[in-house]
Amino acid sequence: MADRAPLDISSLGYVAVGTDRLAEWTDYATGLIGLQRVDGSRVQTAFRMDDRKQRLVVSTEVSDDIAFIGWEVPSPDALERVAARLDDAGIAVHAAPRAVCGQRFVGRMIWCHDPEGNRLEFFCEPEITDDPFVPGRAISGFKTGPFGMGHAVLKTPNVEALVPFYRDILGFRVSDYALSPIPLFFFHVNERHHSFAMVGTDVRGLHHLMLEYCSLDDVGQGYDLAQLEEGRISQTLGRHTNDYMTSYYTHTPSGFFIESGHGGRLIDMDAWEPHETDCGPSFWGHERLYLTDEQRDAFRDMRLALARDGKRAPDCPWLRSVTGSR
Ligand SMILES: [Fe+2]
């Protein structure tokens, strides 16, 4: 691994996606996911999940599934450093005009494209609202704050070009990675095990967005609701081996997935060493209903091997207290 670049980016701040099914998105985002619809027009709808004025924007004015991904930095100085590193690397950086910052509800914002053309925005001074968050269904809330809105996972046919950009220029830190049967790279920018990941595929786009609930029951009750809709679930309830998230995945109206999770792992960033994993993505569950039988069998075989070996997350509070793991 290359020497670490400075970590000026602090969390996943906001995401905007394109759709031609705006009304369906609103029903899905509020009724199943539990977001709060805060603003809607004929072409765009925005949603809240905490004290920020908006976290997710869905727009009919962009054809791609990802319109932009917003990364938060803690200060104008940090924003300058990110801009300088992009500029030094020969990447065009643009300062957003005041009107665009207003649309994002942030004080300052710069933007660029990653090597695959995804629009990335970097911002500081987000606007906070005193209006209480009113979830679209009766959930306890989302785990955000210093951990950001969750994690975003990109599909890419070009992992070799994207990893150096995110790791060496932006300073994202590798959490872990797998090289086979497909490349998977996970990155952290705060204590959340990963705020960003990429999966090697033959197409590009957004693979999924993960939102973390404060209660496991929020996830379970959403899972019950999702099962009422034919074809809504893309991965069944399961638990991941690297970030320990208990979650299920649903198809969004845009085609990518939202992972609804609880219990994600927090890491000690100073002590963390990036490492390769080869045990498969899930301790149990996460049956990928969108894959072929052959592909599903491969994942199932890895889970059954973990089950045979008794592999599980270290989730015993007593064990945590004596080992210091989190
Ligand atoms: Fe995920």
CSV table of C-alpha atoms and ligand atoms in Angstrom, one decimal:
chain,number,residue,atom,x,y,z
A,1,MET,CA,0.0,0.0,0.0
A,2,ALA,CA,1.1,3.5,-0.7
A,3,ASP,CA,1.9,5.9,2.1
A,4,ARG,CA,-1.3,7.4,3.5
A,5,ALA,CA,-2.5,10.6,2.0
A,6,PRO,CA,-3.9,13.1,4.6
A,7,LEU,CA,-7.5,12.3,5.6
A,8,ASP,CA,-9.3,15.5,5.0
A,9,ILE,CA,-12.6,13.9,4.0
A,10,SER,CA,-14.7,13.1,7.1
A,11,SER,CA,-17.9,11.4,5.9
A,12,LEU,CA,-20.4,10.6,3.2
A,13,GLY,CA,-22.6,13.7,3.2
A,14,TYR,CA,-25.2,13.4,0.5
A,15,VAL,CA,-26.1,11.5,-2.6
A,16,ALA,CA,-28.3,12.4,-5.6
A,17,VAL,CA,-29.6,9.8,-8.1
A,18,GLY,CA,-31.5,10.0,-11.3
A,19,THR,CA,-34.9,8.4,-12.0
A,20,ASP,CA,-37.9,8.5,-14.3
A,21,ARG,CA,-40.1,7.1,-11.6
A,22,LEU,CA,-40.3,10.0,-9.1
A,23,ALA,CA,-43.7,9.1,-7.5
A,24,GLU,CA,-42.6,5.5,-6.9
A,25,TRP,CA,-39.4,6.7,-5.4
A,26,THR,CA,-41.2,8.9,-2.9
A,27,ASP,CA,-43.4,6.0,-1.8
A,28,TYR,CA,-40.4,3.7,-1.5
A,29,ALA,CA,-38.1,6.2,0.3
A,30,THR,CA,-40.8,7.2,2.9
A,31,GLY,CA,-42.9,4.1,3.3
A,32,LEU,CA,-40.3,1.4,3.3
A,33,ILE,CA,-36.9,3.1,4.1
A,34,GLY,CA,-38.4,5.7,6.5
A,35,LEU,CA,-36.9,8.9,5.0
A,36,GLN,CA,-38.7,12.2,5.3
A,37,ARG,CA,-39.7,13.9,2.1
A,38,VAL,CA,-38.9,17.6,2.5
A,39,ASP,CA,-39.1,19.1,-0.9
A,40,GLY,CA,-40.7,18.1,-4.1
A,41,SER,CA,-41.2,19.5,-7.6
A,42,ARG,CA,-42.2,18.0,-10.9
A,43,VAL,CA,-38.6,17.0,-11.5
A,44,GLN,CA,-37.0,16.5,-8.2
A,45,THR,CA,-37.6,15.2,-4.6
A,46,ALA,CA,-35.3,15.6,-1.6
A,47,PHE,CA,-35.3,13.6,1.6
A,48,ARG,CA,-34.0,14.0,5.1
A,49,MET,CA,-32.7,11.4,7.5
A,50,ASP,CA,-31.4,13.5,10.4
A,51,ASP,CA,-30.8,17.1,11.3
A,52,ARG,CA,-29.4,18.0,7.8
A,53,LYS,CA,-31.7,19.8,5.4
A,54,GLN,CA,-31.3,17.1,2.8
A,55,ARG,CA,-29.3,13.8,2.4
A,56,LEU,CA,-30.8,12.1,-0.6
A,57,VAL,CA,-32.0,13.8,-3.8
A,58,VAL,CA,-33.9,12.0,-6.6
A,59,SER,CA,-34.1,13.8,-9.9
A,60,THR,CA,-35.7,13.2,-13.3
A,61,GLU,CA,-33.2,15.7,-14.8
A,62,VAL,CA,-30.3,13.2,-14.9
A,63,SER,CA,-30.3,10.0,-16.8
A,64,ASP,CA,-27.5,8.2,-14.9
A,65,ASP,CA,-28.3,6.5,-11.6
A,66,ILE,CA,-25.7,8.6,-9.8
A,67,ALA,CA,-26.0,12.3,-10.3
A,68,PHE,CA,-23.4,13.2,-7.7
A,69,ILE,CA,-21.9,11.9,-4.4
A,70,GLY,CA,-21.2,14.6,-1.8
A,71,TRP,CA,-18.2,14.1,0.6
A,72,GLU,CA,-18.0,16.2,3.7
A,73,VAL,CA,-14.8,17.9,4.8
A,74,PRO,CA,-14.5,19.5,8.3
A,75,SER,CA,-13.3,23.0,7.3
A,76,PRO,CA,-12.6,25.4,4.5
A,77,ASP,CA,-8.9,24.7,5.0
A,78,ALA,CA,-9.5,21.0,4.5
A,79,LEU,CA,-11.5,21.8,1.4
A,80,GLU,CA,-8.5,23.8,0.0
A,81,ARG,CA,-6.2,20.9,0.6
A,82,VAL,CA,-8.5,18.5,-1.2
A,83,ALA,CA,-8.7,20.9,-4.1
A,84,ALA,CA,-4.9,21.3,-4.2
A,85,ARG,CA,-4.3,17.5,-4.2
A,86,LEU,CA,-6.8,17.1,-7.1
A,87,ASP,CA,-5.2,19.9,-9.0
A,88,ASP,CA,-1.6,18.5,-8.4
A,89,ALA,CA,-2.8,15.2,-9.8
A,90,GLY,CA,-4.0,17.0,-13.0
A,91,ILE,CA,-7.7,16.6,-12.3
A,92,ALA,CA,-10.0,19.6,-13.1
A,93,VAL,CA,-11.5,21.0,-10.0
A,94,HIS,CA,-14.4,23.5,-10.0
A,95,ALA,CA,-15.7,25.8,-7.3
A,96,ALA,CA,-19.5,25.7,-7.1
A,97,PRO,CA,-21.3,29.0,-7.4
A,98,ARG,CA,-23.2,30.3,-4.4
A,99,ALA,CA,-26.5,29.3,-6.0
A,100,VAL,CA,-25.5,25.6,-6.3
A,101,CYS,CA,-24.1,25.6,-2.7
A,102,GLY,CA,-27.6,26.9,-1.8
A,103,GLN,CA,-29.3,24.0,-3.5
A,104,ARG,CA,-27.0,21.6,-1.6
A,105,PHE,CA,-27.6,23.5,1.7
A,106,VAL,CA,-23.8,23.9,2.2
A,107,GLY,CA,-21.5,26.9,2.8
A,108,ARG,CA,-18.8,25.9,0.2
A,109,MET,CA,-18.5,23.2,-2.3
A,110,ILE,CA,-16.0,22.1,-5.0
A,111,TRP,CA,-16.5,19.3,-7.5
A,112,CYS,CA,-14.7,17.1,-9.9
A,113,HIS,CA,-15.1,13.8,-11.8
A,114,ASP,CA,-13.5,10.6,-10.8
A,115,PRO,CA,-11.6,8.7,-13.5
A,116,GLU,CA,-14.8,7.0,-14.5
A,117,GLY,CA,-16.8,10.2,-14.8
A,118,ASN,CA,-18.7,10.0,-11.6
A,119,ARG,CA,-19.4,13.6,-10.3
A,120,LEU,CA,-17.9,14.0,-6.8
A,121,GLU,CA,-18.6,17.0,-4.6
A,122,PHE,CA,-16.7,18.1,-1.6
A,123,PHE,CA,-18.3,20.5,0.8
A,124,CYS,CA,-18.1,22.1,4.3
A,125,GLU,CA,-20.4,24.1,6.5
A,126,PRO,CA,-23.6,22.0,6.0
A,127,GLU,CA,-26.8,23.7,7.1
A,128,ILE,CA,-28.5,22.1,10.1
A,129,THR,CA,-32.2,22.5,10.8
A,130,ASP,CA,-34.0,22.7,14.2
A,131,ASP,CA,-37.1,21.2,12.6
A,132,PRO,CA,-37.2,17.7,14.1
A,133,PHE,CA,-36.7,14.8,11.7
A,134,VAL,CA,-40.1,13.2,11.0
A,135,PRO,CA,-39.5,9.7,9.6
A,136,GLY,CA,-41.7,8.4,6.8
A,137,ARG,CA,-42.5,5.3,8.9
A,138,ALA,CA,-42.2,4.8,12.6
A,139,ILE,CA,-38.5,4.1,13.0
A,140,SER,CA,-36.2,5.2,15.8
A,141,GLY,CA,-33.9,7.0,13.4
A,142,PHE,CA,-30.7,6.7,11.5
A,143,LYS,CA,-27.1,6.4,12.7
A,144,THR,CA,-25.4,9.4,11.1
A,145,GLY,CA,-23.5,12.2,12.9
A,146,PRO,CA,-19.7,11.8,12.6
A,147,PHE,CA,-20.3,8.6,10.7
A,148,GLY,CA,-22.1,10.3,7.8
A,149,MET,CA,-25.2,9.1,6.0
A,150,GLY,CA,-24.0,5.5,5.5
A,151,HIS,CA,-21.9,4.0,2.7
A,152,ALA,CA,-21.9,4.1,-1.1
A,153,VAL,CA,-20.7,1.3,-3.3
A,154,LEU,CA,-19.8,1.8,-7.0
A,155,LYS,CA,-19.7,-0.8,-9.7
A,156,THR,CA,-16.7,-0.4,-12.0
A,157,PRO,CA,-15.0,-2.2,-14.8
A,158,ASN,CA,-11.9,-0.3,-13.9
A,159,VAL,CA,-10.9,-1.0,-10.3
A,160,GLU,CA,-7.2,-0.5,-11.2
A,161,ALA,CA,-7.8,3.2,-12.1
A,162,LEU,CA,-10.3,4.0,-9.3
A,163,VAL,CA,-8.3,2.6,-6.3
A,164,PRO,CA,-5.3,4.9,-6.7
A,165,PHE,CA,-7.6,7.9,-7.2
A,166,TYR,CA,-9.6,7.3,-4.1
A,167,ARG,CA,-6.8,6.0,-1.9
A,168,ASP,CA,-3.8,8.1,-3.0
A,169,ILE,CA,-5.4,11.4,-4.1
A,170,LEU,CA,-8.5,11.7,-1.9
A,171,GLY,CA,-6.9,9.9,1.0
A,172,PHE,CA,-9.6,7.2,1.6
A,173,ARG,CA,-8.1,4.5,3.7
A,174,VAL,CA,-8.4,0.8,2.7
A,175,SER,CA,-10.3,-1.2,5.2
A,176,ASP,CA,-10.1,-4.6,3.5
A,177,TYR,CA,-10.3,-6.1,0.0
A,178,ALA,CA,-10.9,-9.3,-1.9
A,179,LEU,CA,-9.4,-10.1,-5.3
A,180,SER,CA,-11.4,-13.2,-6.1
A,181,PRO,CA,-13.8,-14.2,-7.6
A,182,ILE,CA,-14.4,-10.5,-8.2
A,183,PRO,CA,-12.4,-7.5,-6.9
A,184,LEU,CA,-13.9,-5.7,-3.9
A,185,PHE,CA,-12.3,-2.8,-2.1
A,186,PHE,CA,-13.7,-1.2,1.0
A,187,PHE,CA,-12.5,2.2,2.3
A,188,HIS,CA,-13.1,4.2,5.5
A,189,VAL,CA,-12.9,7.9,6.2
A,190,ASN,CA,-14.1,7.8,9.8
A,191,GLU,CA,-14.7,5.0,12.3
A,192,ARG,CA,-17.5,3.4,10.2
A,193,HIS,CA,-15.8,0.3,8.8
A,194,HIS,CA,-16.5,1.6,5.3
A,195,SER,CA,-18.1,4.7,3.9
A,196,PHE,CA,-17.2,3.8,0.3
A,197,ALA,CA,-16.5,0.6,-1.6
A,198,MET,CA,-16.2,-0.5,-5.2
A,199,VAL,CA,-17.0,-3.8,-6.8
A,200,GLY,CA,-15.4,-4.9,-10.1
A,201,THR,CA,-18.1,-5.6,-12.7
A,202,ASP,CA,-18.4,-5.1,-16.4
A,203,VAL,CA,-20.7,-2.1,-16.0
A,204,ARG,CA,-20.3,1.1,-14.1
A,205,GLY,CA,-22.8,2.8,-11.8
A,206,LEU,CA,-24.1,2.8,-8.2
A,207,HIS,CA,-24.3,-0.7,-6.8
A,208,HIS,CA,-25.9,0.2,-3.5
A,209,LEU,CA,-26.3,2.8,-0.8
A,210,MET,CA,-26.3,1.6,2.9
A,211,LEU,CA,-28.4,3.5,5.5
A,212,GLU,CA,-28.0,2.3,9.1
A,213,TYR,CA,-30.9,2.3,11.5
A,214,CYS,CA,-30.5,3.0,15.3
A,215,SER,CA,-32.5,-0.2,16.1
A,216,LEU,CA,-32.4,-3.8,14.8
A,217,ASP,CA,-36.2,-3.7,15.0
A,218,ASP,CA,-36.3,-0.9,12.5
A,219,VAL,CA,-34.6,-3.2,10.1
A,220,GLY,CA,-36.7,-6.2,10.9
A,221,GLN,CA,-40.0,-4.3,10.6
A,222,GLY,CA,-38.8,-2.9,7.2
A,223,TYR,CA,-37.9,-6.5,6.2
A,224,ASP,CA,-41.5,-7.5,6.9
A,225,LEU,CA,-42.8,-4.6,4.9
A,226,ALA,CA,-40.5,-5.3,2.0
A,227,GLN,CA,-41.7,-8.9,1.8
A,228,LEU,CA,-45.2,-7.6,1.1
A,229,GLU,CA,-44.0,-6.3,-2.3
A,230,GLU,CA,-43.4,-8.9,-5.0
A,231,GLY,CA,-39.7,-8.6,-6.2
A,232,ARG,CA,-38.7,-5.8,-3.8
A,233,ILE,CA,-36.0,-7.7,-1.9
A,234,SER,CA,-32.7,-8.2,-3.7
A,235,GLN,CA,-30.8,-9.7,-0.8
A,236,THR,CA,-32.4,-11.5,2.1
A,237,LEU,CA,-31.6,-10.7,5.7
A,238,GLY,CA,-28.0,-11.5,6.6
A,239,ARG,CA,-24.9,-10.4,8.4
A,240,HIS,CA,-21.7,-9.2,6.7
A,241,THR,CA,-18.3,-10.6,7.6
A,242,ASN,CA,-16.3,-7.4,7.4
A,243,ASP,CA,-18.5,-4.6,8.8
A,244,TYR,CA,-20.7,-7.0,10.9
A,245,MET,CA,-23.8,-5.2,9.5
A,246,THR,CA,-27.1,-7.1,9.8
A,247,SER,CA,-29.1,-6.0,6.8
A,248,TYR,CA,-31.2,-6.7,3.8
A,249,TYR,CA,-31.2,-5.1,0.4
A,250,THR,CA,-34.1,-3.8,-1.7
A,251,HIS,CA,-34.4,-2.7,-5.4
A,252,THR,CA,-34.8,1.0,-5.7
A,253,PRO,CA,-36.9,2.4,-8.5
A,254,SER,CA,-33.6,3.5,-10.1
A,255,GLY,CA,-32.2,0.0,-10.3
A,256,PHE,CA,-29.5,0.1,-7.7
A,257,PHE,CA,-30.0,-1.3,-4.2
A,258,ILE,CA,-30.5,0.3,-0.8
A,259,GLU,CA,-29.0,-1.8,2.1
A,260,SER,CA,-31.0,-1.3,5.3
A,261,GLY,CA,-28.7,-2.2,8.2
A,262,HIS,CA,-28.0,-2.1,11.9
A,263,GLY,CA,-25.1,-2.9,14.1
A,264,GLY,CA,-22.2,-1.9,11.8
A,265,ARG,CA,-18.7,-2.1,13.2
A,266,LEU,CA,-16.7,0.9,14.3
A,267,ILE,CA,-12.9,0.6,13.9
A,268,ASP,CA,-9.9,2.1,15.6
A,269,MET,CA,-8.5,4.1,12.6
A,270,ASP,CA,-5.0,4.5,14.1
A,271,ALA,CA,-4.5,0.8,14.7
A,272,TRP,CA,-6.3,-0.5,11.6
A,273,GLU,CA,-4.2,-2.4,9.0
A,274,PRO,CA,-5.7,-3.0,5.6
A,275,HIS,CA,-5.9,-6.7,4.7
A,276,GLU,CA,-7.2,-9.1,2.2
A,277,THR,CA,-10.2,-11.3,3.0
A,278,ASP,CA,-11.2,-14.6,1.4
A,279,CYS,CA,-14.1,-15.9,3.5
A,280,GLY,CA,-17.0,-14.4,1.5
A,281,PRO,CA,-19.1,-11.4,2.3
A,282,SER,CA,-21.7,-12.9,4.8
A,283,PHE,CA,-21.7,-15.1,7.9
A,284,TRP,CA,-25.3,-16.1,7.0
A,285,GLY,CA,-28.2,-15.0,4.8
A,286,HIS,CA,-27.8,-12.3,2.2
A,287,GLU,CA,-29.1,-14.7,-0.5
A,288,ARG,CA,-28.6,-12.7,-3.7
A,289,LEU,CA,-31.9,-13.2,-5.4
A,290,TYR,CA,-30.8,-11.2,-8.5
A,291,LEU,CA,-28.0,-13.6,-9.4
A,292,THR,CA,-28.0,-16.9,-11.3
A,293,ASP,CA,-28.3,-20.1,-9.5
A,294,GLU,CA,-24.7,-20.9,-10.2
A,295,GLN,CA,-23.5,-17.6,-8.7
A,296,ARG,CA,-25.8,-18.0,-5.7
A,297,ASP,CA,-24.4,-21.5,-5.1
A,298,ALA,CA,-20.8,-20.1,-4.9
A,299,PHE,CA,-21.9,-17.5,-2.2
A,300,ARG,CA,-23.9,-20.2,-0.3
A,301,ASP,CA,-20.9,-22.6,-0.3
A,302,MET,CA,-18.8,-19.9,1.4
A,303,ARG,CA,-21.4,-19.2,4.0
A,304,LEU,CA,-21.8,-22.9,4.7
A,305,ALA,CA,-18.0,-23.2,5.2
A,306,LEU,CA,-18.2,-20.3,7.7
A,307,ALA,CA,-21.1,-22.0,9.5
A,308,ARG,CA,-19.2,-25.3,9.7
A,309,ASP,CA,-16.2,-23.5,11.2
A,310,GLY,CA,-18.4,-21.6,13.7
A,311,LYS,CA,-17.2,-18.2,12.4
A,312,ARG,CA,-19.2,-15.3,13.7
A,313,ALA,CA,-18.9,-11.6,14.6
A,314,PRO,CA,-17.3,-10.9,18.1
A,315,ASP,CA,-20.6,-9.4,19.3
A,316,CYS,CA,-20.5,-10.6,22.9
A,317,PRO,CA,-20.4,-7.5,25.1
A,318,TRP,CA,-18.3,-9.2,27.8
A,319,LEU,CA,-15.8,-10.3,25.2
A,320,ARG,CA,-15.7,-6.8,23.8
A,321,SER,CA,-15.0,-5.4,27.2
A,322,VAL,CA,-12.0,-7.7,27.8
A,323,THR,CA,-10.5,-7.6,24.4
A,324,GLY,CA,-11.1,-3.9,23.7
A,325,SER,CA,-12.6,-4.7,20.3
A,326,ARG,CA,-15.5,-2.5,19.1
B,1,FE,FE,-23.0,-2.4,1.9
